[in-house]
Amino acid sequence: SVRHPEQHYLASFYQLITKELIVLCCLFSLILFLLGRFIKRINRPLNEMVDICQQFSTGDFQRRDYQANFKEFEQLFASFAHMSVTIQNQIQGLETEKARAEASERHKAQFLANMSHEIRTPMNGVLGMMQLMLNDNLSDKQRDRVEKAFASGQHLLTILNDILDFSKIEVGKIEIEQVDFDLNTLVNDVVDHTASIATKKDIHLLVDYPAGISQWWQGDPTRIKQIVTN
């Protein structure tokens, strides 16, 4: 008769513990369910942010609308959209400026080419007339003056050719020749054309052509003459 109340008490205690455990399990399951739903709602905008970053990293700045479940994410996505529009506008502006600069460079190169051609034509006529004058009966003083004028004219023609080459380089139309030429003669021609200028500046031009070096070379004599002259 004494044990019966104890057994009844223990049974009631076990039932209470069981009910509390069931309630705790239900609460824990509910918390896990709600936490899963919350994490899922959080993961969606986070994944969309990752997609936006990957999109921007590939150079694609097209604006795309994303849906967010929280006000903070909505503000963040709005900032991304505004940044996307700003970057696209800047890219379009840079492309416009690039096209404008390229067109300006083409016009400048075409202008230089046209001007050099226009100046070279009468310059060749002047040099031709000087060559005819050198064949005439001139005094030593007159011949010296004509020769110096002829050398200066050739130097000016070289500068015009340099300008023309510069314009060709800018438009990618420069061509390098591969022909045989006499290096000794080429260097001496450069010295002859610049000797008068050097003399006026008290500069002594000396050509050191090593013995045993090959006389004939292969390349672009015009470009090499420009380099040596410069």
CSV table of C-alpha atoms in Angstrom, one decimal:
chain,number,residue,atom,x,y,z
A,1,SER,CA,0.0,0.0,0.0
A,2,VAL,CA,3.0,2.3,0.5
A,3,ARG,CA,4.6,1.5,-2.8
A,4,HIS,CA,1.4,2.2,-4.8
A,5,PRO,CA,1.5,6.0,-4.2
A,6,GLU,CA,5.2,6.0,-5.1
A,7,GLN,CA,4.5,4.2,-8.4
A,8,HIS,CA,1.7,6.6,-9.1
A,9,TYR,CA,4.0,9.5,-8.4
A,10,LEU,CA,6.8,8.1,-10.6
A,11,ALA,CA,4.3,7.4,-13.5
A,12,SER,CA,3.0,11.0,-13.2
A,13,PHE,CA,6.5,12.3,-13.2
A,14,TYR,CA,7.5,10.3,-16.3
A,15,GLN,CA,4.4,11.4,-18.1
A,16,LEU,CA,5.2,15.1,-17.3
A,17,ILE,CA,8.8,14.6,-18.4
A,18,THR,CA,7.6,12.9,-21.6
A,19,LYS,CA,5.2,15.7,-22.4
A,20,GLU,CA,7.9,18.4,-21.7
A,21,LEU,CA,10.3,16.5,-24.0
A,22,ILE,CA,7.6,16.3,-26.7
A,23,VAL,CA,7.0,20.0,-26.4
A,24,LEU,CA,10.7,20.8,-26.5
A,25,CYS,CA,11.1,18.6,-29.6
A,26,CYS,CA,8.2,20.3,-31.2
A,27,LEU,CA,9.7,23.7,-30.3
A,28,PHE,CA,13.1,22.7,-31.5
A,29,SER,CA,11.6,21.4,-34.8
A,30,LEU,CA,9.7,24.6,-35.2
A,31,ILE,CA,12.8,26.6,-34.6
A,32,LEU,CA,14.8,24.5,-37.1
A,33,PHE,CA,12.0,25.0,-39.7
A,34,LEU,CA,11.8,28.7,-39.1
A,35,LEU,CA,15.6,29.0,-39.2
A,36,GLY,CA,15.7,27.1,-42.4
A,37,ARG,CA,13.1,29.4,-44.0
A,38,PHE,CA,15.0,32.4,-42.7
A,39,ILE,CA,18.3,31.1,-44.1
A,40,LYS,CA,16.7,30.3,-47.4
A,41,ARG,CA,15.3,33.9,-47.6
A,42,ILE,CA,18.8,35.2,-46.7
A,43,ASN,CA,20.6,33.0,-49.2
A,44,ARG,CA,18.6,34.1,-52.2
A,45,PRO,CA,19.6,37.7,-52.1
A,46,LEU,CA,23.2,36.7,-51.2
A,47,ASN,CA,23.4,34.4,-54.2
A,48,GLU,CA,22.0,37.2,-56.4
A,49,MET,CA,24.7,39.5,-55.0
A,50,VAL,CA,27.3,36.9,-56.0
A,51,ASP,CA,25.8,36.7,-59.5
A,52,ILE,CA,26.0,40.5,-59.8
A,53,CYS,CA,29.7,40.5,-58.7
A,54,GLN,CA,30.5,37.7,-61.2
A,55,GLN,CA,28.6,39.5,-63.9
A,56,PHE,CA,30.6,42.7,-63.3
A,57,SER,CA,33.9,40.8,-63.1
A,58,THR,CA,33.3,39.6,-66.7
A,59,GLY,CA,32.8,43.1,-68.0
A,60,ASP,CA,29.0,42.7,-68.3
A,61,PHE,CA,27.4,45.8,-66.7
A,62,GLN,CA,23.9,45.4,-68.1
A,63,ARG,CA,21.3,46.3,-65.5
A,64,ARG,CA,19.2,43.5,-64.2
A,65,ASP,CA,16.4,43.7,-61.7
A,66,TYR,CA,16.6,41.5,-58.6
A,67,GLN,CA,14.0,40.9,-55.9
A,68,ALA,CA,14.9,41.1,-52.3
A,69,ASN,CA,13.0,40.1,-49.2
A,70,PHE,CA,14.6,42.7,-46.9
A,71,LYS,CA,14.7,46.5,-47.2
A,72,GLU,CA,18.5,46.5,-46.7
A,73,PHE,CA,19.0,44.2,-49.7
A,74,GLU,CA,16.6,46.3,-51.8
A,75,GLN,CA,18.8,49.3,-51.1
A,76,LEU,CA,21.9,47.4,-52.0
A,77,PHE,CA,20.4,46.1,-55.2
A,78,ALA,CA,19.3,49.6,-56.1
A,79,SER,CA,22.8,50.8,-55.6
A,80,PHE,CA,24.1,48.0,-57.9
A,81,ALA,CA,21.6,49.0,-60.5
A,82,HIS,CA,22.6,52.7,-60.3
A,83,MET,CA,26.3,51.7,-60.5
A,84,SER,CA,25.6,49.6,-63.5
A,85,VAL,CA,23.9,52.5,-65.3
A,86,THR,CA,26.7,54.8,-64.4
A,87,ILE,CA,29.4,52.4,-65.6
A,88,GLN,CA,27.6,51.9,-68.9
A,89,ASN,CA,27.3,55.6,-69.5
A,90,GLN,CA,31.0,56.1,-68.8
A,91,ILE,CA,31.9,53.2,-71.2
A,92,GLN,CA,29.7,54.8,-73.9
A,93,GLY,CA,31.4,58.1,-73.3
A,94,LEU,CA,34.9,56.6,-73.5
A,95,GLU,CA,34.0,54.7,-76.7
A,96,THR,CA,32.7,58.0,-78.2
A,97,GLU,CA,35.9,59.8,-77.2
A,98,LYS,CA,38.0,56.9,-78.5
A,99,ALA,CA,36.2,57.0,-81.9
A,100,ARG,CA,36.6,60.8,-82.0
A,101,ALA,CA,40.3,60.6,-81.2
A,102,GLU,CA,40.9,57.9,-83.8
A,103,ALA,CA,39.1,60.0,-86.4
A,104,SER,CA,41.2,63.0,-85.4
A,105,GLU,CA,44.4,60.9,-85.8
A,106,ARG,CA,43.3,59.7,-89.2
A,107,HIS,CA,42.6,63.2,-90.4
A,108,LYS,CA,45.9,64.5,-89.0
A,109,ALA,CA,47.8,61.7,-90.7
A,110,GLN,CA,45.9,62.4,-94.0
A,111,PHE,CA,46.7,66.1,-93.7
A,112,LEU,CA,50.4,65.4,-93.1
A,113,ALA,CA,50.5,63.0,-96.1
A,114,ASN,CA,48.7,65.5,-98.3
A,115,MET,CA,50.9,68.4,-97.2
A,116,SER,CA,54.1,66.5,-97.6
A,117,HIS,CA,53.1,65.4,-101.1
A,118,GLU,CA,52.1,69.0,-102.0
A,119,ILE,CA,55.4,70.4,-100.8
A,120,ARG,CA,57.6,67.7,-102.2
A,121,THR,CA,56.3,68.3,-105.8
A,122,PRO,CA,57.6,71.9,-106.1
A,123,MET,CA,60.7,71.0,-104.0
A,124,ASN,CA,61.7,68.3,-106.5
A,125,GLY,CA,61.3,71.0,-109.2
A,126,VAL,CA,63.6,73.4,-107.3
A,127,LEU,CA,66.2,70.6,-106.9
A,128,GLY,CA,66.0,69.7,-110.5
A,129,MET,CA,66.6,73.3,-111.6
A,130,MET,CA,69.6,73.5,-109.2
A,131,GLN,CA,71.0,70.4,-110.8
A,132,LEU,CA,70.7,72.0,-114.2
A,133,MET,CA,72.4,75.2,-112.9
A,134,LEU,CA,75.3,73.0,-111.7
A,135,ASN,CA,75.8,71.9,-115.2
A,136,ASP,CA,76.2,75.5,-116.4
A,137,ASN,CA,79.3,77.6,-116.6
A,138,LEU,CA,79.4,79.0,-113.0
A,139,SER,CA,82.1,80.7,-111.1
A,140,ASP,CA,83.5,78.9,-108.1
A,141,LYS,CA,81.6,81.3,-105.8
A,142,GLN,CA,78.3,80.7,-107.7
A,143,ARG,CA,78.8,77.0,-107.8
A,144,ASP,CA,79.5,76.9,-104.0
A,145,ARG,CA,76.3,78.8,-103.4
A,146,VAL,CA,74.2,76.5,-105.6
A,147,GLU,CA,75.7,73.4,-104.1
A,148,LYS,CA,74.9,74.6,-100.6
A,149,ALA,CA,71.4,75.5,-101.7
A,150,PHE,CA,71.0,72.1,-103.3
A,151,ALA,CA,72.2,70.4,-100.1
A,152,SER,CA,69.8,72.4,-98.0
A,153,GLY,CA,67.0,71.5,-100.5
A,154,GLN,CA,67.8,67.8,-100.2
A,155,HIS,CA,67.9,68.1,-96.4
A,156,LEU,CA,64.4,69.7,-96.5
A,157,LEU,CA,63.2,66.9,-98.8
A,158,THR,CA,64.5,64.4,-96.3
A,159,ILE,CA,62.5,66.1,-93.5
A,160,LEU,CA,59.4,66.0,-95.7
A,161,ASN,CA,60.0,62.3,-96.3
A,162,ASP,CA,60.2,61.9,-92.5
A,163,ILE,CA,56.9,63.6,-92.1
A,164,LEU,CA,55.3,61.4,-94.7
A,165,ASP,CA,56.8,58.3,-93.0
A,166,PHE,CA,55.4,59.5,-89.7
A,167,SER,CA,51.9,59.8,-91.1
A,168,LYS,CA,52.3,56.3,-92.6
A,169,ILE,CA,53.4,54.9,-89.3
A,170,GLU,CA,50.3,56.3,-87.6
A,171,VAL,CA,47.9,54.6,-90.0
A,172,GLY,CA,50.0,51.4,-90.1
A,173,LYS,CA,51.0,51.7,-93.7
A,174,ILE,CA,54.8,51.9,-93.3
A,175,GLU,CA,56.7,49.4,-95.5
A,176,ILE,CA,60.3,48.3,-94.8
A,177,GLU,CA,62.4,47.5,-97.9
A,178,GLN,CA,65.0,44.7,-98.2
A,179,VAL,CA,67.5,45.7,-100.8
A,180,ASP,CA,71.3,45.7,-101.2
A,181,PHE,CA,73.0,49.0,-100.5
A,182,ASP,CA,76.5,50.4,-100.0
A,183,LEU,CA,76.8,51.4,-96.4
A,184,ASN,CA,79.9,53.5,-96.9
A,185,THR,CA,78.3,55.6,-99.7
A,186,LEU,CA,75.2,56.0,-97.6
A,187,VAL,CA,77.1,57.3,-94.6
A,188,ASN,CA,79.2,59.6,-96.7
A,189,ASP,CA,76.1,61.1,-98.3
A,190,VAL,CA,74.7,61.9,-94.9
A,191,VAL,CA,78.0,63.6,-93.9
A,192,ASP,CA,78.0,65.6,-97.1
A,193,HIS,CA,74.5,66.8,-96.5
A,194,THR,CA,75.1,67.8,-92.9
A,195,ALA,CA,78.7,69.0,-93.2
A,196,SER,CA,77.7,72.6,-93.8
A,197,ILE,CA,75.5,72.7,-90.8
A,198,ALA,CA,78.1,71.1,-88.6
A,199,THR,CA,80.8,73.6,-89.8
A,200,LYS,CA,78.6,76.5,-88.8
A,201,LYS,CA,78.4,75.0,-85.3
A,202,ASP,CA,82.1,74.3,-85.1
A,203,ILE,CA,81.5,70.6,-85.1
A,204,HIS,CA,83.9,68.3,-86.9
A,205,LEU,CA,82.3,65.3,-88.6
A,206,LEU,CA,84.5,62.3,-88.8
A,207,VAL,CA,83.5,59.0,-90.3
A,208,ASP,CA,85.2,55.9,-88.9
A,209,TYR,CA,84.6,53.0,-91.3
A,210,PRO,CA,86.5,50.0,-89.9
A,211,ALA,CA,88.7,48.1,-92.2
A,212,GLY,CA,87.5,44.7,-93.3
A,213,ILE,CA,83.8,45.4,-92.7
A,214,SER,CA,81.4,44.5,-95.5
A,215,GLN,CA,80.7,47.2,-98.0
A,216,TRP,CA,77.3,45.9,-99.1
A,217,TRP,CA,74.5,45.3,-96.8
A,218,GLN,CA,70.8,44.4,-97.1
A,219,GLY,CA,68.0,46.4,-95.6
A,220,ASP,CA,66.1,49.6,-96.1
A,221,PRO,CA,68.7,52.3,-97.0
A,222,THR,CA,66.1,55.1,-96.7
A,223,ARG,CA,65.2,54.3,-93.1
A,224,ILE,CA,68.9,53.8,-92.2
A,225,LYS,CA,69.8,57.1,-93.7
A,226,GLN,CA,67.0,58.7,-91.6
A,227,ILE,CA,68.4,57.1,-88.5
A,228,VAL,CA,72.0,58.2,-89.2
A,229,THR,CA,70.9,61.7,-90.1
A,230,ASN,CA,68.9,62.0,-86.9
